[in-house]
GROMACS .gro file of C-alpha atoms in nm:
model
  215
    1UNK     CA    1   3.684  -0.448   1.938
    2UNK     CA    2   3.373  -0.345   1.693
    3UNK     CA    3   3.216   0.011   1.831
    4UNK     CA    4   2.881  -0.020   1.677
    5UNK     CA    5   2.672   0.234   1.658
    6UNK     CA    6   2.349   0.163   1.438
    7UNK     CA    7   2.119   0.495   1.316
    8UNK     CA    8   1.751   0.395   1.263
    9UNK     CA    9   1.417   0.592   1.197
   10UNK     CA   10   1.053   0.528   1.308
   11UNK     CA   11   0.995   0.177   1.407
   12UNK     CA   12   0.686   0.175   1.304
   13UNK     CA   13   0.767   0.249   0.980
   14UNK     CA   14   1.125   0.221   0.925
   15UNK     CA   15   1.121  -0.165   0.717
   16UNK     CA   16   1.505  -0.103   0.597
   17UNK     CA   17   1.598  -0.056   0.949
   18UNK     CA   18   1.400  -0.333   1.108
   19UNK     CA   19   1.630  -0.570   0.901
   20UNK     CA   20   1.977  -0.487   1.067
   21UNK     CA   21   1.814  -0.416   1.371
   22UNK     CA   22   1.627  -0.750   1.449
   23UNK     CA   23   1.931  -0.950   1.334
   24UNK     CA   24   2.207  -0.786   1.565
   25UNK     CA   25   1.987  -0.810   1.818
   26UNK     CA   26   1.868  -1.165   1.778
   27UNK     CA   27   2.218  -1.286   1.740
   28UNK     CA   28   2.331  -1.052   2.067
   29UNK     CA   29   2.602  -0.859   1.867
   30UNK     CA   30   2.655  -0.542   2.084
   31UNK     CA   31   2.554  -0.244   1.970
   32UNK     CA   32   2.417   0.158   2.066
   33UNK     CA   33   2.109   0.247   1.898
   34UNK     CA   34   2.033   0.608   1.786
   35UNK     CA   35   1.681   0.624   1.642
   36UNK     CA   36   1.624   0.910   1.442
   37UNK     CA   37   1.268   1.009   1.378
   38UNK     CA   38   1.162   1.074   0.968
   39UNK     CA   39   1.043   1.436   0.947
   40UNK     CA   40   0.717   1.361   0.749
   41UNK     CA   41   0.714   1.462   0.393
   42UNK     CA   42   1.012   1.677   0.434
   43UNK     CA   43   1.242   1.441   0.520
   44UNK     CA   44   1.477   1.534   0.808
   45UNK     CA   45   1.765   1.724   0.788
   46UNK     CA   46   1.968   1.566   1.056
   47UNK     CA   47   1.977   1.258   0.868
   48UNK     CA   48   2.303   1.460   0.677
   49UNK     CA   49   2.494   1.472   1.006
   50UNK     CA   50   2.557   1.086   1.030
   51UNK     CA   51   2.428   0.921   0.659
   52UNK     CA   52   2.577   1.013   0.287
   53UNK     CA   53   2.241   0.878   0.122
   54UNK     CA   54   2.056   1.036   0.377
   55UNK     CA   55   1.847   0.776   0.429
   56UNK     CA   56   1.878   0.543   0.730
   57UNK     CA   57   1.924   0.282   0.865
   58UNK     CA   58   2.357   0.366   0.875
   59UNK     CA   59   2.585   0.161   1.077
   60UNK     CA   60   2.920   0.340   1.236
   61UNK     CA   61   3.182   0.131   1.314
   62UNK     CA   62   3.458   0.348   1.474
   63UNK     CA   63   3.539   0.632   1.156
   64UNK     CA   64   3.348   0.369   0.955
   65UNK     CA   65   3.005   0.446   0.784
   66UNK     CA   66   2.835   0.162   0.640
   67UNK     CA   67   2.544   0.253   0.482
   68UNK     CA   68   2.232   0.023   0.347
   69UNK     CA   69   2.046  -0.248   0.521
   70UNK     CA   70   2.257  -0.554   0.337
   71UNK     CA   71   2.555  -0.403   0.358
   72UNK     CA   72   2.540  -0.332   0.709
   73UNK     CA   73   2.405  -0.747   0.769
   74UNK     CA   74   2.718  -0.839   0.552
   75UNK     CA   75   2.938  -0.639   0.729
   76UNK     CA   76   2.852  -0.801   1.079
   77UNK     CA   77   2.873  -1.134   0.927
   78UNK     CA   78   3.199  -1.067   0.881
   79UNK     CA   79   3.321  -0.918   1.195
   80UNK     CA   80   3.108  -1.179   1.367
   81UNK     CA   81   3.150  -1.509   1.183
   82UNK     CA   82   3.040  -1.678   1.489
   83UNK     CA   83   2.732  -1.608   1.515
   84UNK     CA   84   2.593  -1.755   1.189
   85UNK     CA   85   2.462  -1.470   1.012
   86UNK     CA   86   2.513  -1.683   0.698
   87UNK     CA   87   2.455  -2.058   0.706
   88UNK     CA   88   2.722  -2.265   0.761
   89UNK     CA   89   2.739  -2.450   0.413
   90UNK     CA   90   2.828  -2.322   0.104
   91UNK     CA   91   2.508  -2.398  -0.123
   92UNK     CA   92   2.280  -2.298   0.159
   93UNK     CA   93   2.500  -1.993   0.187
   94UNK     CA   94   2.469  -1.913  -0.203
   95UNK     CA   95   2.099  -1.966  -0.161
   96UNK     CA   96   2.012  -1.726   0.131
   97UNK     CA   97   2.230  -1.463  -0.048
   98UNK     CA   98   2.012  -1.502  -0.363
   99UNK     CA   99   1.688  -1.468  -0.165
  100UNK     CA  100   1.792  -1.169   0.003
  101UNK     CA  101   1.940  -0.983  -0.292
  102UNK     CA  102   1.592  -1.065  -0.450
  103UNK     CA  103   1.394  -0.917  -0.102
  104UNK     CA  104   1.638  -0.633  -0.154
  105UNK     CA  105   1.601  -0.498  -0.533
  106UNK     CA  106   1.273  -0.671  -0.588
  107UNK     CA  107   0.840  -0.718  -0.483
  108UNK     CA  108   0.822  -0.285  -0.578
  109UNK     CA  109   0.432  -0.341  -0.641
  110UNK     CA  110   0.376  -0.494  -0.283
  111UNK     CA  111   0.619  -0.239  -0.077
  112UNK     CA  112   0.450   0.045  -0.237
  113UNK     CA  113   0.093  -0.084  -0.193
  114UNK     CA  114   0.194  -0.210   0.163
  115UNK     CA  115   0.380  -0.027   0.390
  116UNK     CA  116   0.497  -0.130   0.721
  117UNK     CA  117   0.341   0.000   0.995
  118UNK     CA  118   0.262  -0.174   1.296
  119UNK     CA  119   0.022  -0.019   1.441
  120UNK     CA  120  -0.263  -0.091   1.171
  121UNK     CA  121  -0.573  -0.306   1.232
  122UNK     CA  122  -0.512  -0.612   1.083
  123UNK     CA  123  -0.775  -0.609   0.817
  124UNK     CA  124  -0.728  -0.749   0.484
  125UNK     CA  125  -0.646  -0.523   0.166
  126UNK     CA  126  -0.796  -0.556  -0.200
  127UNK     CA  127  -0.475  -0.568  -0.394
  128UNK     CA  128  -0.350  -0.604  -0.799
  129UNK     CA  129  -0.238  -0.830  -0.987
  130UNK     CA  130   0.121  -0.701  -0.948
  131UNK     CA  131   0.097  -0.744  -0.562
  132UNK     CA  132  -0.066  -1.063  -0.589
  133UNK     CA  133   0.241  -1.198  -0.816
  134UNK     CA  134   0.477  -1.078  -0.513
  135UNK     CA  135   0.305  -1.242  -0.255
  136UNK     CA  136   0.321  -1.539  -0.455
  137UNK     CA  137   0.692  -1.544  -0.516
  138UNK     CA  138   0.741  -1.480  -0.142
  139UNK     CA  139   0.539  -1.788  -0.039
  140UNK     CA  140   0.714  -1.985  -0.248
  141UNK     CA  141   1.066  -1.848  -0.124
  142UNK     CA  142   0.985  -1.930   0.199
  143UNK     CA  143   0.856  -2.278   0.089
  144UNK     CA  144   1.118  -2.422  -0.081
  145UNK     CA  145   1.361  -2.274   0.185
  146UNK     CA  146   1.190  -2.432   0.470
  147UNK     CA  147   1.121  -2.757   0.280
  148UNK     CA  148   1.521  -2.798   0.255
  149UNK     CA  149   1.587  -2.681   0.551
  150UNK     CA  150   1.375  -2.801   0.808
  151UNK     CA  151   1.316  -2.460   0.932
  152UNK     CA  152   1.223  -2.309   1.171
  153UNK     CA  153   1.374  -2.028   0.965
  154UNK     CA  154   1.414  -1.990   0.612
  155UNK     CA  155   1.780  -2.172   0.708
  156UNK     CA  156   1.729  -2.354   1.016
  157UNK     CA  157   1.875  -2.128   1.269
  158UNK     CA  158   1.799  -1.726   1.205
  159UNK     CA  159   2.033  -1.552   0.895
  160UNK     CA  160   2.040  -1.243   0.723
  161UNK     CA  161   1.746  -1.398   0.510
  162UNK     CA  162   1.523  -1.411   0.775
  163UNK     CA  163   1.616  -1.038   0.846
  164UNK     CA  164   1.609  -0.928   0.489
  165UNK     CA  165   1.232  -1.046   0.517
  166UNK     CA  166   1.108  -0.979   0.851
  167UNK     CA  167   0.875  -0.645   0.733
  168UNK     CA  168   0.763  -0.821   0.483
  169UNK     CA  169   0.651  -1.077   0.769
  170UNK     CA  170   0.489  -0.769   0.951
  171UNK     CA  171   0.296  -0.667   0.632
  172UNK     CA  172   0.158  -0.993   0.520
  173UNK     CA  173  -0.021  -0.992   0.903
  174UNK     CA  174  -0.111  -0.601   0.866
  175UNK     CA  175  -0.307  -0.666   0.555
  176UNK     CA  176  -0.397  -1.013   0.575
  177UNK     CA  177  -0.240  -1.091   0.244
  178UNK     CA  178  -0.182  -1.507   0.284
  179UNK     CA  179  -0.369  -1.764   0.446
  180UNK     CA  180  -0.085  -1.999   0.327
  181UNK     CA  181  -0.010  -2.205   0.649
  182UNK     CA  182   0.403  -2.169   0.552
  183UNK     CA  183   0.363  -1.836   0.557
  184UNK     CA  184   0.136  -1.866   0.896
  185UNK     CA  185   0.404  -2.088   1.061
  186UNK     CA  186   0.710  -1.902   0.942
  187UNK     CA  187   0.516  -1.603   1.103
  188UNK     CA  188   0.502  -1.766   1.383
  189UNK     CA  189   0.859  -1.773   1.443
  190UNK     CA  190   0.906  -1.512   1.341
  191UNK     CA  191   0.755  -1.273   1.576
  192UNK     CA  192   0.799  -1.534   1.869
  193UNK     CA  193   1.139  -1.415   1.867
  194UNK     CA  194   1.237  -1.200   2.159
  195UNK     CA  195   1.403  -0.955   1.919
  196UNK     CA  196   1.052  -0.875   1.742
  197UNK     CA  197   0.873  -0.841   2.058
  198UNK     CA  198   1.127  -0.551   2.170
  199UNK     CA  199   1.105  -0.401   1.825
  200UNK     CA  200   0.701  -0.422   1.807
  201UNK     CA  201   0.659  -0.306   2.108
  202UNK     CA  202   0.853  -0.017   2.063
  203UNK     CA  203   0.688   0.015   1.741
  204UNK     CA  204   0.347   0.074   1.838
  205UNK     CA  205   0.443   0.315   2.143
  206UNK     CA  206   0.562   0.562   1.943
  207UNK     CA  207   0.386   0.911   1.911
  208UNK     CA  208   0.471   0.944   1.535
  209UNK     CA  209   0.214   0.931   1.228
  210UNK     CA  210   0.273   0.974   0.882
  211UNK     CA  211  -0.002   0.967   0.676
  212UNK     CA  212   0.132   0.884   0.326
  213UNK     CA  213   0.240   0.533   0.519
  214UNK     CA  214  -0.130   0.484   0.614
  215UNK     CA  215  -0.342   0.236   0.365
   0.00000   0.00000   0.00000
């Protein structure tokens, strides 16, 4: 049997570990959680002890490291085929992999003007052209994906899409950056799930601030 042990940082900040995170949990695949915290601008140290990028989120599997947010989704799709993580057909399948390699390399101008944190009033940001253009695409990713599929997530039930894009959920309410009603409804379900509550909640508790992730 799987021994997973999954290494995050700061929930309020932490978007690349928010993805595994909400989407083992969501889909009840066991695992121990080890949250370690970011030491400000410094970075932290103990991050060496358990990641070879240093960087977290990691999942530990045994004498396994997996390392990166996707890889870490993919692996569990794998060792838990059951669940879903991927949809079921081949062409939907093909489709949610393309959308999350895009939420994965791509949108640089609205992650750096927008960072996740939680715990901001939800007041609406001036942004750029370049951030504009990102929030754009993202609407219409979510569109088309919940035309076809009928939603209520991106692929009906909840995927590694839908986890690949949930901080980017949290920043479009943080900043007010869409008044599109897809984006409003997808939203919706979004953070209606029981695994976002938990995370959110845990999110905004937390004693940590770093200021280079406050806009």
């Amino acid at each position: 049997m799987p021994d997973l042990e999954l290494f995050i940082g700061n929930k309020n900040y932490s978007s690349w570990s928010f993805r595994p995170w909400i989407a083992l949990t969501h889909k009840r695949i066991p695992f121990r959680e080890n949250l370690v915290p970011f030491d400000f601008e410094a970075g932290n140290p103990d991050f060496a002890a358990f990641s070879p990028s240093r960087k977290v989120p990691v999942l530990k599997d045994g004498d396994l490291t997996v390392w990166d947010s996707l890889a870490i989704l993919e692996y569990a799709a794998e060792l838990f085929p059951e669940t879903g993580l991927w949809p079921e057909s081949g062409a939907a399948r093909a489709t949610a992999r393309s959308v999350s390699a895009e939420m994965h390399s791509g949108f640089a101008a609205l992650r750096e003007a927008c960072p996740m944190n939680m715990r901001r009033e939800r007041t609406a940001l001036a942004v750029d052209d370049a951030v504009k253009s990102d929030i754009a695409r993202i609407v219409d990713i979510w569109s088309d994906c919940l035309n076809v599929s009928g939603g209520p997530f991106l692929f009906g039930e909840f995927t590694i899409a839908d986890a690949m894009y949930a901080p980017i959920v949290s920043r479009f309410d943080s900043y007010r950056l869409s008044d599109d009603a897809v984006a409003g409804r997808y939203h919706d379900t979004m953070t209606g799930t029981a695994a976002w509550t938990a995370w959110e909640a845990a999110a905004v508790r937390e004693p940590w601030t770093i200021q280079s992730e406050t806009v």
